[in-house]
Amino acid sequence: MEEKQKYPDHPERFEYEGQVMCREALTGRHYWEVEGTSVKNMGVAFQEVKRTGCDFQMDWSDKTWMLHNYLLHGFTFRHGHQSVYVPITFMDEQAFLARPQPMRVGMFLDWPAGILCFYWVSGDTRTLLHTFHSTFTEPVYPAFTVQAFSLTLLTVEKLETDHVPLGFTPEVSRERVGVSYSFQFPGSGLFQCSLTGLVFRATREAELTYRTQIWDEMLLLSANKQPGGPLFSIECPQDCIRELQLPHCQPEAGKPDLLRSTKSGSSSSSGSFGSSLMDLFFCHPTALLPDCLSVGHITDDGMSVIPPLKVTETHVVVSVSHLSGFGVVLERIKKFLTKPIRGQVLLFLRQLQRPLSILSVILLPSNVPLQDVKEQHTSSKFIQAPSFCSFHKGKTYRLHSDPAGLTIQPKTAQFFENYGPNYHATFEITLPTRTEDVTVMVRSPEEENIWDYALHLPAPAPASPDPAVQRRLGESLSAEEKLRSVRPDFINHVSNPVLDKLLDELQHCRVISDAEADQIRTKPRAEKARELIDTVRKKGAEASSRMTSALCSNDPYLSSELGLL
């Protein structure tokens, strides 16, 4: 029988009852795992993090580093008012939505180095999700926001950090063609690039440089291979890297349970293929290596094929001694190409001189680096959206929109495994400038929706304020005065979806009451915007500051134009 216990107020108590902070202060290097249901935030915090008032939310403080678990397609990582959205690339959307509860997340803290890593834990596999690089000026404490149900800190064996990658974001330099990436290994260990997915096992401190190159089709044909990923040219001092892990996009690779299903004689959707291809598609990782995934090693003498040490669900692992060009390759088997691969749908918005804009939709394999694609679309704004789905090579896909009637070119397009050098738009949609919302749908030849996204387009930019006004907004005005100064442009340009997000967040952190939120939601867009900003502004500095932060997070484009960023 459960019985509520009295919990007297004291200075260390959080005003929001779902927030929890551990007692143990952490410095040095630590690893722990969290298992729970309905865990909204998890991470670390300084002890003096604010605990009362409308700015008490854990994931909005500059004294916390948090995973925000509130999205269907991935996670958001927040520190202060900066947030990074991380889509889940190692499983398809349906598998992610159907993920077992409770979920399990690992965290590795290297306090002296200013590193906090988050890992998705599945069995014995830890997949790096995100890495914070910061400066910890005092001890940190594990901290959480729990909406309901349970939270458990698990006892784990001592983590061998040599087997778990630390994430890093490389320096990106623009080349005559494309971009290059560079990073300084601080010492030995396993390091994963956040932009390309490459993982390096370094033996010592060294300078690393790498870039994507064009595959030589003649070399591939001579070895009866086809590209299974980008070709990376890697430069590093001799013997500084002894292992390389390259991302692949084959969804069934590295799954031991597939061996059990075939050995037991169970049927599968690939049963019409015949025994040799059954062995190819449904096998233990060690049996999968020779026939499915390997690594092409390009030198001045040609191409050699390196058999992997192992294949995980996300990477092909090889031992290396001499660095040059490396890329995942596949057997050139026609029937194998009928299997789906993990793909991504990328969106870029380009404004035209006349009152029109062009939305470019690009279909690519999931292991193409986004940074390489962005470099070829510098005149367009990248639209961050959940992008991962599955495509069949050689199949024809069609793009649809809601509202219907928009001009879409071409009518259909065939998907192919494009690994550069050019990443042109697969489809283009012409949008009237006043379009606020459009749903984009990619459909298979069977007219099945394989990807869709409700896109909330940025409003037409208001006239840019004078630089002196921008400085004044950032330095001299109070929070209420900031809202008052941007009020007309906010009312004219904020979109309905952003308003709904602001209402949700401000209601959740008790800036506005349930009754106020319900009343504002019934209004048309402009009236809704007017009533929201006026209601919050009248509540004082804390409430106004909270709304400003929420707007900057949910619509950085408009916030920048208003001079709030």
Short mmCIF file of C-alpha atoms in Angstrom, two decimals, residues 115-426:
data_model
loop_
_atom_site.label_atom_id
_atom_site.label_comp_id
_atom_site.label_asym_id
_atom_site.label_seq_id
_atom_site.Cartn_x
_atom_site.Cartn_y
_atom_site.Cartn_z
CA ILE A 115 33.53 15.99 -21.81
CA LEU A 116 30.06 14.51 -21.23
CA CYS A 117 28.97 11.71 -23.61
CA PHE A 118 25.53 10.12 -23.96
CA TYR A 119 25.08 6.57 -25.28
CA TRP A 120 22.07 4.55 -26.39
CA VAL A 121 22.45 1.18 -24.62
CA SER A 122 21.03 -1.98 -26.19
CA GLY A 123 22.32 -5.23 -24.73
CA ASP A 124 26.11 -4.97 -24.77
CA THR A 125 26.11 -2.30 -27.48
CA ARG A 126 26.64 1.37 -26.68
CA THR A 127 25.92 3.77 -29.53
CA LEU A 128 27.19 7.33 -29.12
CA LEU A 129 24.36 9.88 -29.33
CA HIS A 130 26.02 13.20 -28.48
CA THR A 131 29.03 14.74 -26.75
CA PHE A 132 29.13 18.01 -24.83
CA HIS A 133 32.48 19.82 -24.79
CA SER A 134 32.52 22.35 -21.99
CA THR A 135 34.53 23.68 -19.05
CA PHE A 136 33.37 22.39 -15.68
CA THR A 137 34.36 24.97 -13.09
CA GLU A 138 32.99 22.98 -10.14
CA PRO A 139 31.79 19.44 -9.37
CA VAL A 140 28.67 18.25 -11.19
CA TYR A 141 25.77 16.10 -10.01
CA PRO A 142 23.64 13.63 -12.00
CA ALA A 143 20.22 15.23 -12.45
CA PHE A 144 16.89 14.22 -13.96
CA THR A 145 13.33 15.29 -14.70
CA VAL A 146 10.85 12.43 -14.30
CA GLN A 147 7.27 12.92 -15.45
CA ALA A 148 5.91 9.69 -13.97
CA PHE A 149 6.66 6.06 -13.26
CA SER A 150 10.22 5.04 -12.39
CA LEU A 151 13.88 5.92 -12.68
CA THR A 152 16.77 3.59 -11.84
CA LEU A 153 20.51 4.21 -11.71
CA LEU A 154 22.06 0.90 -12.71
CA THR A 155 25.11 -0.83 -11.31
CA VAL A 156 27.51 -1.40 -14.20
CA GLU A 157 30.87 -3.02 -14.49
CA LYS A 158 33.87 -0.74 -14.76
CA LEU A 159 33.76 0.79 -18.23
CA GLU A 160 36.75 0.16 -20.42
CA THR A 161 36.84 3.55 -22.15
CA ASP A 162 39.05 2.10 -24.86
CA HIS A 163 35.95 0.28 -26.16
CA VAL A 164 33.51 3.19 -26.04
CA PRO A 165 34.00 6.16 -28.42
CA LEU A 166 34.30 9.74 -27.27
CA GLY A 167 32.57 12.16 -29.60
CA PHE A 168 34.29 15.14 -31.17
CA THR A 169 33.29 17.88 -33.60
CA PRO A 170 36.09 18.50 -36.10
CA GLU A 171 37.17 21.82 -37.54
CA VAL A 172 35.65 22.18 -41.02
CA SER A 173 37.59 23.98 -43.78
CA ARG A 174 36.28 24.88 -47.22
CA GLU A 175 38.39 23.42 -50.02
CA ARG A 176 38.43 24.28 -53.72
CA VAL A 177 36.10 21.31 -54.08
CA GLY A 178 34.13 20.28 -50.99
CA VAL A 179 35.28 20.48 -47.40
CA SER A 180 37.96 18.92 -45.22
CA TYR A 181 37.79 17.93 -41.55
CA SER A 182 40.58 18.13 -38.98
CA PHE A 183 40.99 17.12 -35.34
CA GLN A 184 43.80 16.82 -32.82
CA PHE A 185 43.79 13.49 -30.98
CA PRO A 186 44.52 14.32 -27.31
CA GLY A 187 46.01 10.85 -26.78
CA SER A 188 45.12 7.21 -27.26
CA GLY A 189 41.49 6.06 -27.32
CA LEU A 190 38.42 5.67 -29.49
CA PHE A 191 37.06 8.88 -31.07
CA GLN A 192 33.89 9.37 -33.15
CA CYS A 193 33.34 12.29 -35.53
CA SER A 194 29.93 13.89 -35.01
CA LEU A 195 29.74 15.12 -38.64
CA THR A 196 30.75 12.02 -40.62
CA GLY A 197 30.19 9.13 -38.20
CA LEU A 198 33.79 7.93 -38.68
CA VAL A 199 35.37 6.28 -35.63
CA PHE A 200 39.16 6.22 -35.13
CA ARG A 201 41.20 4.16 -32.67
CA ALA A 202 44.20 6.38 -31.99
CA THR A 203 47.42 5.20 -30.41
CA ARG A 204 48.79 8.60 -29.38
CA GLU A 205 48.41 12.36 -29.72
CA ALA A 206 48.35 13.34 -33.39
CA GLU A 207 46.83 15.69 -35.98
CA LEU A 208 44.13 14.13 -38.18
CA THR A 209 42.82 15.42 -41.52
CA TYR A 210 40.20 13.75 -43.73
CA ARG A 211 37.86 14.54 -46.63
CA THR A 212 35.50 12.75 -49.00
CA GLN A 213 36.69 11.80 -52.50
CA ILE A 214 35.16 10.49 -55.72
CA TRP A 215 35.02 6.73 -56.22
CA ASP A 216 36.83 5.39 -59.32
CA GLU A 217 34.18 3.30 -61.06
CA MET A 218 36.78 1.32 -63.03
CA LEU A 219 38.54 0.20 -59.84
CA LEU A 220 35.22 -0.88 -58.35
CA LEU A 221 34.23 -2.82 -61.45
CA SER A 222 37.57 -4.63 -61.59
CA ALA A 223 36.95 -5.92 -58.05
CA ASN A 224 33.24 -6.66 -58.70
CA LYS A 225 32.30 -4.12 -56.01
CA GLN A 226 29.97 -1.15 -55.68
CA PRO A 227 30.08 1.76 -53.20
CA GLY A 228 28.42 1.15 -49.85
CA GLY A 229 29.45 4.51 -48.40
CA PRO A 230 31.54 7.62 -49.06
CA LEU A 231 35.24 7.27 -49.91
CA PHE A 232 37.29 9.03 -47.22
CA SER A 233 40.87 10.20 -47.79
CA ILE A 234 42.54 10.09 -44.35
CA GLU A 235 45.86 11.67 -43.42
CA CYS A 236 47.60 11.14 -40.07
CA PRO A 237 51.19 10.37 -38.98
CA GLN A 238 52.25 6.76 -39.47
CA ASP A 239 51.05 4.25 -36.84
CA CYS A 240 48.81 6.81 -35.08
CA ILE A 241 45.58 5.03 -36.11
CA ARG A 242 45.30 1.27 -35.81
CA GLU A 243 41.56 0.79 -36.31
CA LEU A 244 38.94 2.51 -38.44
CA GLN A 245 35.15 2.22 -38.23
CA LEU A 246 33.18 3.38 -41.26
CA PRO A 247 29.39 3.95 -41.13
CA HIS A 248 27.23 1.77 -43.36
CA CYS A 249 23.52 1.95 -44.22
CA GLN A 250 22.55 -1.74 -44.39
CA PRO A 251 19.79 -2.17 -41.79
CA GLU A 252 20.23 -5.94 -41.33
CA ALA A 253 24.02 -5.98 -40.91
CA GLY A 254 25.49 -7.06 -37.60
CA LYS A 255 22.34 -8.70 -36.15
CA PRO A 256 23.20 -12.02 -34.48
CA ASP A 257 19.55 -12.97 -33.97
CA LEU A 258 19.15 -13.39 -37.73
CA LEU A 259 21.41 -16.44 -37.58
CA ARG A 260 19.13 -18.09 -35.07
CA SER A 261 16.06 -17.53 -37.26
CA THR A 262 17.62 -19.23 -40.29
CA LYS A 263 19.26 -22.07 -38.41
CA SER A 264 15.98 -22.93 -36.79
CA GLY A 265 14.38 -23.09 -40.22
CA SER A 266 11.96 -20.23 -39.67
CA SER A 267 10.58 -18.48 -42.71
CA SER A 268 11.14 -14.85 -43.64
CA SER A 269 10.05 -12.31 -46.22
CA SER A 270 13.15 -13.19 -48.26
CA GLY A 271 12.16 -16.85 -48.62
CA SER A 272 11.79 -16.60 -52.40
CA PHE A 273 15.46 -15.85 -52.89
CA GLY A 274 17.04 -19.29 -52.67
CA SER A 275 19.51 -20.71 -50.19
CA SER A 276 22.68 -18.92 -51.29
CA LEU A 277 21.12 -15.49 -50.96
CA MET A 278 19.39 -16.55 -47.77
CA ASP A 279 22.84 -17.18 -46.37
CA LEU A 280 23.88 -13.78 -47.64
CA PHE A 281 21.04 -11.83 -46.03
CA PHE A 282 20.41 -13.84 -42.88
CA CYS A 283 23.65 -14.74 -41.20
CA HIS A 284 25.77 -14.15 -38.18
CA PRO A 285 28.00 -11.05 -38.44
CA THR A 286 31.13 -13.17 -38.85
CA ALA A 287 29.46 -15.08 -41.70
CA LEU A 288 28.16 -11.82 -43.18
CA LEU A 289 31.59 -10.31 -43.69
CA PRO A 290 32.98 -11.96 -46.86
CA ASP A 291 29.88 -11.61 -49.01
CA CYS A 292 28.13 -8.43 -47.95
CA LEU A 293 30.22 -5.65 -46.44
CA SER A 294 33.94 -5.00 -46.72
CA VAL A 295 36.20 -1.96 -47.05
CA GLY A 296 37.89 -0.74 -50.21
CA HIS A 297 41.42 0.59 -49.65
CA ILE A 298 42.53 2.98 -52.42
CA THR A 299 46.24 3.66 -52.99
CA ASP A 300 48.40 4.74 -55.93
CA ASP A 301 48.66 1.05 -56.83
CA GLY A 302 44.89 0.56 -57.15
CA MET A 303 42.25 -0.86 -54.84
CA SER A 304 42.52 -3.72 -52.38
CA VAL A 305 39.64 -5.13 -50.35
CA ILE A 306 40.02 -5.38 -46.57
CA PRO A 307 37.84 -7.96 -44.76
CA PRO A 308 36.29 -6.44 -41.64
CA LEU A 309 37.20 -7.39 -38.10
CA LYS A 310 33.46 -7.17 -37.40
CA VAL A 311 30.28 -5.48 -38.57
CA THR A 312 28.05 -3.71 -36.07
CA GLU A 313 24.56 -2.39 -36.70
CA THR A 314 26.08 0.95 -37.71
CA HIS A 315 29.76 0.47 -38.67
CA VAL A 316 32.23 -1.71 -40.56
CA VAL A 317 35.38 -2.15 -38.44
CA VAL A 318 38.79 -2.71 -40.04
CA SER A 319 42.40 -2.78 -38.89
CA VAL A 320 44.60 -0.26 -40.72
CA SER A 321 48.33 0.31 -40.98
CA HIS A 322 48.79 2.65 -43.95
CA LEU A 323 46.35 5.53 -44.38
CA SER A 324 45.00 6.72 -47.72
CA GLY A 325 41.47 6.20 -49.10
CA PHE A 326 38.91 4.00 -47.33
CA GLY A 327 35.25 3.33 -48.04
CA VAL A 328 32.60 0.68 -47.43
CA VAL A 329 31.98 -1.52 -50.50
CA LEU A 330 29.39 -4.17 -51.38
CA GLU A 331 29.33 -7.15 -53.69
CA ARG A 332 27.87 -6.19 -57.06
CA ILE A 333 24.91 -8.61 -56.79
CA LYS A 334 21.76 -7.56 -58.56
CA LYS A 335 19.32 -9.30 -56.24
CA PHE A 336 21.03 -7.90 -53.19
CA LEU A 337 20.13 -4.44 -54.42
CA THR A 338 16.44 -5.23 -53.88
CA LYS A 339 17.02 -5.03 -50.13
CA PRO A 340 16.23 -1.60 -48.61
CA ILE A 341 18.94 0.60 -47.20
CA ARG A 342 18.77 3.28 -44.54
CA GLY A 343 18.24 6.62 -46.23
CA GLN A 344 17.78 10.28 -45.37
CA VAL A 345 15.57 13.06 -46.75
CA LEU A 346 17.20 16.50 -46.60
CA LEU A 347 15.35 19.81 -47.06
CA PHE A 348 16.81 23.12 -48.26
CA LEU A 349 14.82 26.33 -48.70
CA ARG A 350 15.92 28.95 -51.25
CA GLN A 351 14.30 32.41 -51.49
CA LEU A 352 13.84 33.90 -54.97
CA GLN A 353 13.73 37.58 -55.91
CA ARG A 354 10.05 37.46 -56.78
CA PRO A 355 7.53 36.39 -54.08
CA LEU A 356 8.40 32.71 -54.40
CA SER A 357 10.69 30.23 -52.69
CA ILE A 358 12.01 26.82 -53.72
CA LEU A 359 12.05 23.83 -51.37
CA SER A 360 14.70 21.33 -52.50
CA VAL A 361 14.16 17.72 -51.37
CA ILE A 362 17.23 15.43 -51.59
CA LEU A 363 17.05 11.63 -51.17
CA LEU A 364 20.38 10.10 -50.08
CA PRO A 365 21.85 7.11 -48.24
CA SER A 366 22.03 7.73 -44.50
CA ASN A 367 25.86 7.63 -44.35
CA VAL A 368 26.43 10.62 -46.66
CA PRO A 369 27.86 13.42 -44.44
CA LEU A 370 25.40 16.30 -44.10
CA GLN A 371 28.23 18.84 -44.09
CA ASP A 372 29.27 17.79 -47.61
CA VAL A 373 25.71 18.30 -48.84
CA LYS A 374 25.35 21.68 -47.13
CA GLU A 375 28.51 22.88 -48.86
CA GLN A 376 26.78 22.52 -52.23
CA HIS A 377 23.67 24.42 -51.09
CA THR A 378 25.18 27.48 -49.40
CA SER A 379 22.61 29.80 -50.99
CA SER A 380 19.78 27.86 -49.31
CA LYS A 381 18.68 27.50 -45.70
CA PHE A 382 18.92 23.95 -44.35
CA ILE A 383 15.65 22.86 -42.71
CA GLN A 384 16.36 20.58 -39.77
CA ALA A 385 13.80 17.77 -39.71
CA PRO A 386 13.60 14.07 -38.80
CA SER A 387 15.08 12.68 -41.99
CA PHE A 388 15.64 8.93 -41.73
CA CYS A 389 13.69 6.23 -43.57
CA SER A 390 14.36 3.30 -45.94
CA PHE A 391 14.82 3.31 -49.72
CA HIS A 392 15.23 0.62 -52.37
CA LYS A 393 17.92 1.23 -54.94
CA GLY A 394 16.44 1.48 -58.42
CA LYS A 395 12.86 2.09 -57.24
CA THR A 396 10.97 5.13 -58.45
CA TYR A 397 9.60 7.54 -55.84
CA ARG A 398 7.06 10.34 -56.06
CA LEU A 399 6.78 13.52 -53.99
CA HIS A 400 3.40 14.81 -52.76
CA SER A 401 2.43 17.91 -50.83
CA ASP A 402 -0.41 19.14 -48.68
CA PRO A 403 -1.81 21.57 -49.69
CA ALA A 404 -2.06 19.92 -53.11
CA GLY A 405 -1.63 21.91 -56.28
CA LEU A 406 1.94 23.09 -55.63
CA THR A 407 4.35 22.75 -58.53
CA ILE A 408 6.62 19.73 -57.95
CA GLN A 409 9.43 18.85 -60.36
CA PRO A 410 10.16 16.21 -61.54
CA LYS A 411 7.03 14.09 -61.22
CA THR A 412 9.03 10.98 -60.22
CA ALA A 413 12.67 10.16 -59.47
CA GLN A 414 14.66 6.94 -59.18
CA PHE A 415 16.67 6.42 -55.99
CA PHE A 416 20.34 5.56 -56.34
CA GLU A 417 23.18 5.36 -53.83
CA ASN A 418 24.70 8.77 -54.49
CA TYR A 419 28.10 9.20 -52.81
CA GLY A 420 29.10 12.37 -54.64
CA PRO A 421 30.60 14.43 -55.96
CA ASN A 422 27.29 16.22 -56.67
CA TYR A 423 24.24 16.32 -54.41
CA HIS A 424 21.59 17.95 -56.57
CA ALA A 425 17.96 18.20 -55.54
CA THR A 426 15.91 15.06 -56.20
#
